[in-house]
Short mmCIF file of C-alpha atoms in Angstrom, two decimals:
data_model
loop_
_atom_site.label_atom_id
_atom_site.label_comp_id
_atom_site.label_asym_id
_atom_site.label_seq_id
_atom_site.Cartn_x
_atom_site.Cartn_y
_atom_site.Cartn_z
CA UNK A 1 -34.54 12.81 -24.86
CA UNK A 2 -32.22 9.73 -25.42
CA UNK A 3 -34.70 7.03 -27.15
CA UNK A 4 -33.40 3.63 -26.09
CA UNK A 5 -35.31 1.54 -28.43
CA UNK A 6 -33.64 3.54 -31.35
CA UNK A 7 -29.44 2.21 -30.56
CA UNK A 8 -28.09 4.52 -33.48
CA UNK A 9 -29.08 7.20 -31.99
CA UNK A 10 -27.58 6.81 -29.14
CA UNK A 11 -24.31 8.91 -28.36
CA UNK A 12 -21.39 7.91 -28.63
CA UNK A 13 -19.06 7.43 -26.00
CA UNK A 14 -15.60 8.54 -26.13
CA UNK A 15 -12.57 7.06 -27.45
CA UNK A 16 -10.72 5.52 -24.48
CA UNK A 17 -7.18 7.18 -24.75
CA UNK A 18 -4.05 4.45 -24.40
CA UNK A 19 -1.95 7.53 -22.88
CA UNK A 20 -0.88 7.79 -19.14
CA UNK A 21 -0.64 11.15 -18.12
CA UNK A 22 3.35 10.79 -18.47
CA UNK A 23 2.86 9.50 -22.27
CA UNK A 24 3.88 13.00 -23.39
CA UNK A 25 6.91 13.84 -21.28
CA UNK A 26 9.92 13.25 -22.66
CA UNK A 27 12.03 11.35 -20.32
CA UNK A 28 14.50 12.96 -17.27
CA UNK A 29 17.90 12.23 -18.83
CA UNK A 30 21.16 12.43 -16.94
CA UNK A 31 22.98 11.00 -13.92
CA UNK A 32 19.34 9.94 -12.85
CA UNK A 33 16.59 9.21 -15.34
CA UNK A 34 13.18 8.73 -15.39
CA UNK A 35 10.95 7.53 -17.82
CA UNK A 36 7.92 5.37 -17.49
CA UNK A 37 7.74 2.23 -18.59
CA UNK A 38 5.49 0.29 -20.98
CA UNK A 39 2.02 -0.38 -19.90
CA UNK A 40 2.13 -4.25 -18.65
CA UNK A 41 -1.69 -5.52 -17.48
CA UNK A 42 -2.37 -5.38 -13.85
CA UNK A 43 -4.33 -7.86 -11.97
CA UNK A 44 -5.56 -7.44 -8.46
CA UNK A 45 -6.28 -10.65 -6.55
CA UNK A 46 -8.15 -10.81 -3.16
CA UNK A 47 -8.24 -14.27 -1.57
CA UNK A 48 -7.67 -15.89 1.93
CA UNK A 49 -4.18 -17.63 2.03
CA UNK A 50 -5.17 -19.31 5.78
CA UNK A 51 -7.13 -21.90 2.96
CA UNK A 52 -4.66 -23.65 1.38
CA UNK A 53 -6.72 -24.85 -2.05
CA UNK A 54 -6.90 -21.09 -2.77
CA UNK A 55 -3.38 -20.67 -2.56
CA UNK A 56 -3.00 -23.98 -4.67
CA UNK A 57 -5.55 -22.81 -7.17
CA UNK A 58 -3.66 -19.45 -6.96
CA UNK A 59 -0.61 -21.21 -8.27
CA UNK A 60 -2.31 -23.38 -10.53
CA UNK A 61 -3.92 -20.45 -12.59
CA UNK A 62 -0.95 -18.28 -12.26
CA UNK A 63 1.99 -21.05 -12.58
CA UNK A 64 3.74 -19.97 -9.90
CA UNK A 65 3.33 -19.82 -6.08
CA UNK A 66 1.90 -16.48 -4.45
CA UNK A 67 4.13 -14.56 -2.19
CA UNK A 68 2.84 -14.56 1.11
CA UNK A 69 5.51 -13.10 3.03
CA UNK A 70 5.11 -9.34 3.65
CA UNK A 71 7.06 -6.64 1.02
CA UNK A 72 8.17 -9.64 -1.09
CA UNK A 73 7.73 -10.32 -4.79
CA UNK A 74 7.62 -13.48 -6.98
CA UNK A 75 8.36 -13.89 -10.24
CA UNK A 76 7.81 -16.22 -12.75
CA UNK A 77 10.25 -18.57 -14.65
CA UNK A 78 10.70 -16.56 -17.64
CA UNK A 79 10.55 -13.25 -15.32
CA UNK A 80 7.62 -12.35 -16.94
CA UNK A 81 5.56 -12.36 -14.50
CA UNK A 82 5.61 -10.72 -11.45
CA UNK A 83 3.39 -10.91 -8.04
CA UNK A 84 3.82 -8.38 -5.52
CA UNK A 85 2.18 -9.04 -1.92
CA UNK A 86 0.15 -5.88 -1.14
CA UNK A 87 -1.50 -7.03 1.70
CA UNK A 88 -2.60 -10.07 3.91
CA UNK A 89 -4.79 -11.03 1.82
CA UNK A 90 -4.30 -9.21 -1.25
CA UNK A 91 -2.23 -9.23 -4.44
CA UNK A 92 -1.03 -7.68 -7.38
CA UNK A 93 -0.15 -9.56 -10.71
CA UNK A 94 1.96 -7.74 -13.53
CA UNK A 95 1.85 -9.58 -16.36
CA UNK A 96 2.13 -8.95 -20.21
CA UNK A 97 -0.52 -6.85 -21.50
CA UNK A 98 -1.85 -9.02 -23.95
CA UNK A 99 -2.34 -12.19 -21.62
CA UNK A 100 -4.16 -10.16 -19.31
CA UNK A 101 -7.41 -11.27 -20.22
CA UNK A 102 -7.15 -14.84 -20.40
CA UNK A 103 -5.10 -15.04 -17.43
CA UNK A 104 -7.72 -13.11 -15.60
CA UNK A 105 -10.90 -15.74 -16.61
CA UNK A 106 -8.11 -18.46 -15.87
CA UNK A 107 -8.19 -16.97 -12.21
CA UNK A 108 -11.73 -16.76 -11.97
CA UNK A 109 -12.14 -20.06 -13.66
CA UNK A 110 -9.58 -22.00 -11.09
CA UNK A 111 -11.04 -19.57 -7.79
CA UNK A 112 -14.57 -20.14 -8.60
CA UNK A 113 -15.33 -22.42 -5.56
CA UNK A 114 -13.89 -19.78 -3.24
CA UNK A 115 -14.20 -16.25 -1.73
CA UNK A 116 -12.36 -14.31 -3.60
CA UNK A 117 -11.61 -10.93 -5.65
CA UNK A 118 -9.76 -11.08 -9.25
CA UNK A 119 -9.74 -7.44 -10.53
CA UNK A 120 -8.27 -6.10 -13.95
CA UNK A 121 -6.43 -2.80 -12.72
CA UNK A 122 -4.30 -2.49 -16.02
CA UNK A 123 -5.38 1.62 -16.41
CA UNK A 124 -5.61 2.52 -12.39
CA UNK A 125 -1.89 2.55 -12.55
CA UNK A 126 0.76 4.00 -14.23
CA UNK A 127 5.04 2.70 -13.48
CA UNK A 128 7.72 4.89 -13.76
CA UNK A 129 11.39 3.93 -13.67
CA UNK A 130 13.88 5.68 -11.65
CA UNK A 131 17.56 4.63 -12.31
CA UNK A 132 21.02 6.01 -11.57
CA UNK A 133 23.45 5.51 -8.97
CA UNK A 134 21.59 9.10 -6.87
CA UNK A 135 17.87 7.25 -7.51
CA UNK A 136 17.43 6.46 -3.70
CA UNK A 137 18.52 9.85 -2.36
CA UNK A 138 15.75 11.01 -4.74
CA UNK A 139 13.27 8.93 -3.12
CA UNK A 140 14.28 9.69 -0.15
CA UNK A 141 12.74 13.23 -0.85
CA UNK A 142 9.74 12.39 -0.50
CA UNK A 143 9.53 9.37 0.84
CA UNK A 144 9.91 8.18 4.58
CA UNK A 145 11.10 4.53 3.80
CA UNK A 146 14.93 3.80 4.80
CA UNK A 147 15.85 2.56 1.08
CA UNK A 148 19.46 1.86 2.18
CA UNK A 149 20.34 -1.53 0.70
CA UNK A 150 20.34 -3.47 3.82
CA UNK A 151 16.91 -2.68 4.40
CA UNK A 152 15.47 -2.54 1.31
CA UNK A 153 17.35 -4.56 -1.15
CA UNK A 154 16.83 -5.86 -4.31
CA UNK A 155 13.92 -8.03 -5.37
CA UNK A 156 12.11 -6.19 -1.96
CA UNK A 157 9.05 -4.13 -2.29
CA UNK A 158 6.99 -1.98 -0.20
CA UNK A 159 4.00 0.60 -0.40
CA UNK A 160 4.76 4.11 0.75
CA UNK A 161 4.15 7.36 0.12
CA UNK A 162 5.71 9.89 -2.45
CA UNK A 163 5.37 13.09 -1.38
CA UNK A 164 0.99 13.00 -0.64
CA UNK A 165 0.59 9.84 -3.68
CA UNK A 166 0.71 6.36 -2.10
CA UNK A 167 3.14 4.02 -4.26
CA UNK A 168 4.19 0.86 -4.38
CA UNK A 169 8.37 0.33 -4.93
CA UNK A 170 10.01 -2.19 -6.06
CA UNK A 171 13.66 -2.48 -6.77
CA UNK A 172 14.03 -5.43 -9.12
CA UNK A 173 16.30 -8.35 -8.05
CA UNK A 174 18.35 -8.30 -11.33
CA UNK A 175 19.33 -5.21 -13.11
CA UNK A 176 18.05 -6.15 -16.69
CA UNK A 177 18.63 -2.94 -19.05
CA UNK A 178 15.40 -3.65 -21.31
CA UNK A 179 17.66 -2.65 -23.83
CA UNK A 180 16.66 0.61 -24.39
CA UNK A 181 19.05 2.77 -22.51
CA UNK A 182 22.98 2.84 -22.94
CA UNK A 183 24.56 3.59 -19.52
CA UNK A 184 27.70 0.98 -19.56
CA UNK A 185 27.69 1.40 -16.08
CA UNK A 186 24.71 -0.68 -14.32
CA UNK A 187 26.40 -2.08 -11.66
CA UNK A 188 26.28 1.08 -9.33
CA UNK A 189 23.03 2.09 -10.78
CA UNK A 190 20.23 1.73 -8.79
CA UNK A 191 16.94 0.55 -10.43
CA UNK A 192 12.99 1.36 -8.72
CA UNK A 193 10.14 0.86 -10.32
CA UNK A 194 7.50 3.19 -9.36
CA UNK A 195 3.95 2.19 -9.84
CA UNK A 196 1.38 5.15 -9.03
CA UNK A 197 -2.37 5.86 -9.47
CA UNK A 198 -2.97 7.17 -13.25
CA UNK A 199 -4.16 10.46 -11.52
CA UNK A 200 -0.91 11.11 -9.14
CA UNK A 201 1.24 10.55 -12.52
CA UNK A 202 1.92 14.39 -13.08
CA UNK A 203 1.92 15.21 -9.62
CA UNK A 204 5.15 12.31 -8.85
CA UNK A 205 6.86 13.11 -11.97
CA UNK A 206 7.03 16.61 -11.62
CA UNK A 207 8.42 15.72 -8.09
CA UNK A 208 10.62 13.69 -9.02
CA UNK A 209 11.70 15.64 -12.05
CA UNK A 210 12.18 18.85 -9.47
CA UNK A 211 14.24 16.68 -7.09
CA UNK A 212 16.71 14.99 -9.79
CA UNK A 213 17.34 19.04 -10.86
CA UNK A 214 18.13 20.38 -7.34
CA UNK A 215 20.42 16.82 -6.61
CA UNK A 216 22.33 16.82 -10.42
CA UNK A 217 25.90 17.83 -9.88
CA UNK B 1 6.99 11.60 14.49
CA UNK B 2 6.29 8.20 15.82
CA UNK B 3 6.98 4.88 14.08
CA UNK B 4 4.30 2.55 14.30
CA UNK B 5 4.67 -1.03 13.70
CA UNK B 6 2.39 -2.25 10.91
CA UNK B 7 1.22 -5.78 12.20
CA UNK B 8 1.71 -7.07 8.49
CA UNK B 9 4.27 -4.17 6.76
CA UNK B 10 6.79 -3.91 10.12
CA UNK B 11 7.80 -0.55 11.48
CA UNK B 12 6.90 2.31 9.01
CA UNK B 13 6.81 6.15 9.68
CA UNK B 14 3.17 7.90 11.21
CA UNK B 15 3.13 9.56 8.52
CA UNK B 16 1.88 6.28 6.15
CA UNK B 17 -1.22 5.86 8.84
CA UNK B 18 -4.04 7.57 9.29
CA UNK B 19 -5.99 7.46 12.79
CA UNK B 20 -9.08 6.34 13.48
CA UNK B 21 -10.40 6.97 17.22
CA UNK B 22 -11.08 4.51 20.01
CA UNK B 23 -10.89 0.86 19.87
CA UNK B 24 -13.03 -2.04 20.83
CA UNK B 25 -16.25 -0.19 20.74
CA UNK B 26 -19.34 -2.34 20.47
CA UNK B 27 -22.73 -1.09 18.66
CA UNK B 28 -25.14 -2.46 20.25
CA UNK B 29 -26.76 -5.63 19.01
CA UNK B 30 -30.00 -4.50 18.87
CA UNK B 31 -29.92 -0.22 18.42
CA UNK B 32 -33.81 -0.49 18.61
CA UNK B 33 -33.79 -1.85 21.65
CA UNK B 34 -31.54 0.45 23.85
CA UNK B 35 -33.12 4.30 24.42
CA UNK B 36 -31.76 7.27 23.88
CA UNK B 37 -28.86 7.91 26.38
CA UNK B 38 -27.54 4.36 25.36
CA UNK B 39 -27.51 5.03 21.76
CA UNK B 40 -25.15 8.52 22.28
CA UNK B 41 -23.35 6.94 24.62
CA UNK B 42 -22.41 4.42 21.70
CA UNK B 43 -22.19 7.04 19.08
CA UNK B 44 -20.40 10.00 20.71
CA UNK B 45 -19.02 9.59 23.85
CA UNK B 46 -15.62 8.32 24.25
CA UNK B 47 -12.31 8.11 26.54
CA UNK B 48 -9.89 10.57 26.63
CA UNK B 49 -7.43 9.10 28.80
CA UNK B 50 -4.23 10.03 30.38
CA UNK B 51 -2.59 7.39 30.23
CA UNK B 52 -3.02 4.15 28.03
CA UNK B 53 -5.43 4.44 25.25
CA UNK B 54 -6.55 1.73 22.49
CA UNK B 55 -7.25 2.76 19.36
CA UNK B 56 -7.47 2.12 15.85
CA UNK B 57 -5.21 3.06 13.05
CA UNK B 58 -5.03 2.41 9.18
CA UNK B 59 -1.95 1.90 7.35
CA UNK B 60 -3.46 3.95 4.45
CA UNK B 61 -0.50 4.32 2.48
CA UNK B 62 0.52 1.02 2.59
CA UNK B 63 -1.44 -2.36 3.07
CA UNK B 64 -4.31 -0.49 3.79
CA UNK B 65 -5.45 -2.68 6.93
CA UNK B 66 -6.86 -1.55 10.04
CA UNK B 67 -5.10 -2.62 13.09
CA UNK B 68 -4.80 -1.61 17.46
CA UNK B 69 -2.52 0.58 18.79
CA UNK B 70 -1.89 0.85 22.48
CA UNK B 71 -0.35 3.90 23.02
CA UNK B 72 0.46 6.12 25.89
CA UNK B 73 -1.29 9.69 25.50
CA UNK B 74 1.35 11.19 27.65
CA UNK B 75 4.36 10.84 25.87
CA UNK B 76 2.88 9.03 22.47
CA UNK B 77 4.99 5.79 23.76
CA UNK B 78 3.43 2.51 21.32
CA UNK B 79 3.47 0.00 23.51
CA UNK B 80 1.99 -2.61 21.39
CA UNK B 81 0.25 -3.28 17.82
CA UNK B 82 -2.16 -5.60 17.97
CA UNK B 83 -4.27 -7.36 14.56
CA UNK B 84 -8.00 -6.61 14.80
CA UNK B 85 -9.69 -9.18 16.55
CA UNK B 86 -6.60 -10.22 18.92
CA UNK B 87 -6.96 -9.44 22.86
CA UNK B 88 -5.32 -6.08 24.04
CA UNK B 89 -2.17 -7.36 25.53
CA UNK B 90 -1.57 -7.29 28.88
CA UNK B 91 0.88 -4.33 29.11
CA UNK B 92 1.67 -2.99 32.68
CA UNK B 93 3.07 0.00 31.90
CA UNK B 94 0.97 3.01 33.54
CA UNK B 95 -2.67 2.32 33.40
CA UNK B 96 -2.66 3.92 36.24
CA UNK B 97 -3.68 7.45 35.31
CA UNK B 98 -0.41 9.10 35.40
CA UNK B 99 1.15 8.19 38.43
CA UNK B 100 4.03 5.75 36.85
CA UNK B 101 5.27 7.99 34.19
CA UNK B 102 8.65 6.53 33.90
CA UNK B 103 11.35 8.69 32.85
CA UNK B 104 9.81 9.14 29.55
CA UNK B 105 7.31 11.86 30.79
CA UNK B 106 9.55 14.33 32.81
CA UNK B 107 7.00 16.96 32.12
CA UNK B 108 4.02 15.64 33.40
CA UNK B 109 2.31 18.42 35.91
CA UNK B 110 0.77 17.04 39.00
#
């Protein structure tokens, strides 16, 4: 019997673990890689953009304008921040982890007078990047989206399936290396990001991972 | 495998939707009030056309929003996409059970 007057003795809860599922795979190397990318913080934003002082508000809080044209994305100035329309009346912000917090009570602070929905999603999602020149004949595995150029270029994004997981792609516009990897070749390498629920992590990477095998050279 | 338009996403494979039944049902405004037969009538019984048929799908893989589909439950022609709260659209394509198939339907016993 738990006494709740008595706080010490309650139990306590556990740690909360920083690790995605894919925190302990080393990454896919070769012609087409795979690794998953940083954690950034993830806001979800409900809101009606028929009214056009939420979308103001919107762009006040955020500093930049939602997207509200279908499978589009904007970014920020310093390409920091990125929006991705989800829905009709839905958003998703991706934005550096540590601003996530004050950008979120900046949200709710400038939407307070209207119907809306500002969520912190940060650990309901993980994103994995696929890159190499074969990345969209990957996808196309297990995905039914034509990601041929022409119809899904870069700077486009879309929510599909992989295989059974729903996931939203995104192909960014410019093909900025992060740094980290060493290929000397980016301009026929194709670049997704791959944002999936935390739980469908292992289930997409070892999809992908079998795919990139039976494709390599 | 059909492609359905997504009113908001554009033309995606079936395989992104799920299905949810017949369209533009209406629970009655006040269940107490109607009796029995009226009340399954509302819950359970439904068309199963030849022919055109409305009905609701969900783009569950993608935008997640529920939308119309007219579609013809002959030869699983989409005829239209329609947002939820939009009028049917007038589409004079068959909804005539079966007799103007078209040459999409060669099939079709009498």
């Amino acid at each position: 019997m738990v006494d709740f007057d008595n706080t010490d003795a309650m139990p306590t809860p556990p740690t909360p673990t920083p690790t995605s599922p894919a925190a302990a795979r080393a990454p896919v190397d070769g012609e087409t890689r795979l690794r998953e990318l940083s954690c950034c913080g993830k806001i979800n934003l409900r809101g009606d953009p028929g009214d056009e002082n939420f979308t103001r508000a919107a762009a006040d809080a955020l500093g930049m304008a939602l997207p509200l044209a279908p499978n589009t994305v904007a970014t920020d100035a310093r390409g920091t921040v990125l929006v991705f329309w989800l829905g009709p009346d839905e958003w998703l912000i991706h934005l550096p982890l540590n601003d996530t917090e004050s950008q979120l009570q900046q949200l709710r602070q400038h939407l307070a007078p209207f119907h809306h929905a500002a969520t912190e999603v940060t650990d309901y999602y993980t994103a994995l990047e696929l890159r190499g020149k074969h990345a969209a004949d990957v996808l196309a595995r297990g995905c039914p989206l034509d990601l041929h150029p022409r119809v899904f270029p870069p700077g486009a994004c879309a929510q599909s399936r992989f295989g059974n997981a729903s996931v939203l792609l995104y192909q960014p516009a410019q093909l900025d290396d992060g740094g980290d990897h060493d290929d000397g070749n980016a301009n026929d390498s194709a670049r997704f990001l791959i944002q999936v629920r935390w739980s469908f992590t292992d289930y997409v990477w070892d999809y992908l991972a079998t795919v990139i095998d039976a494709l390599a050279d | 495998m059909l492609l359905i338009k997504c009113p908001w996403c554009g033309t995606r494979d079936m395989s992104e939707f799920s299905y949810h039944g017949e369209a533009h049902l209406l629970r009655p405004p006040a269940p107490a009030e109607v009796d029995d037969a009226q009340w399954g009538a509302y819950l359970f019984a439904r068309k199963n056309p030849k022919g055109l048929h409305r009905e609701r799908w969900m783009h569950a893989h993608g935008c997640r929003r529920w939308f119309n589909v007219l579609r013809d439950t002959r030869d699983d022609r989409i005829y239209a996409t329609y947002r939820p709260g939009d009028s049917p659209p007038d589409v004079d394509a068959g909804d005539d059970n079966g007799e103007n198939n078209g040459d999409n339907n060669p099939g079709n016993p009498t």
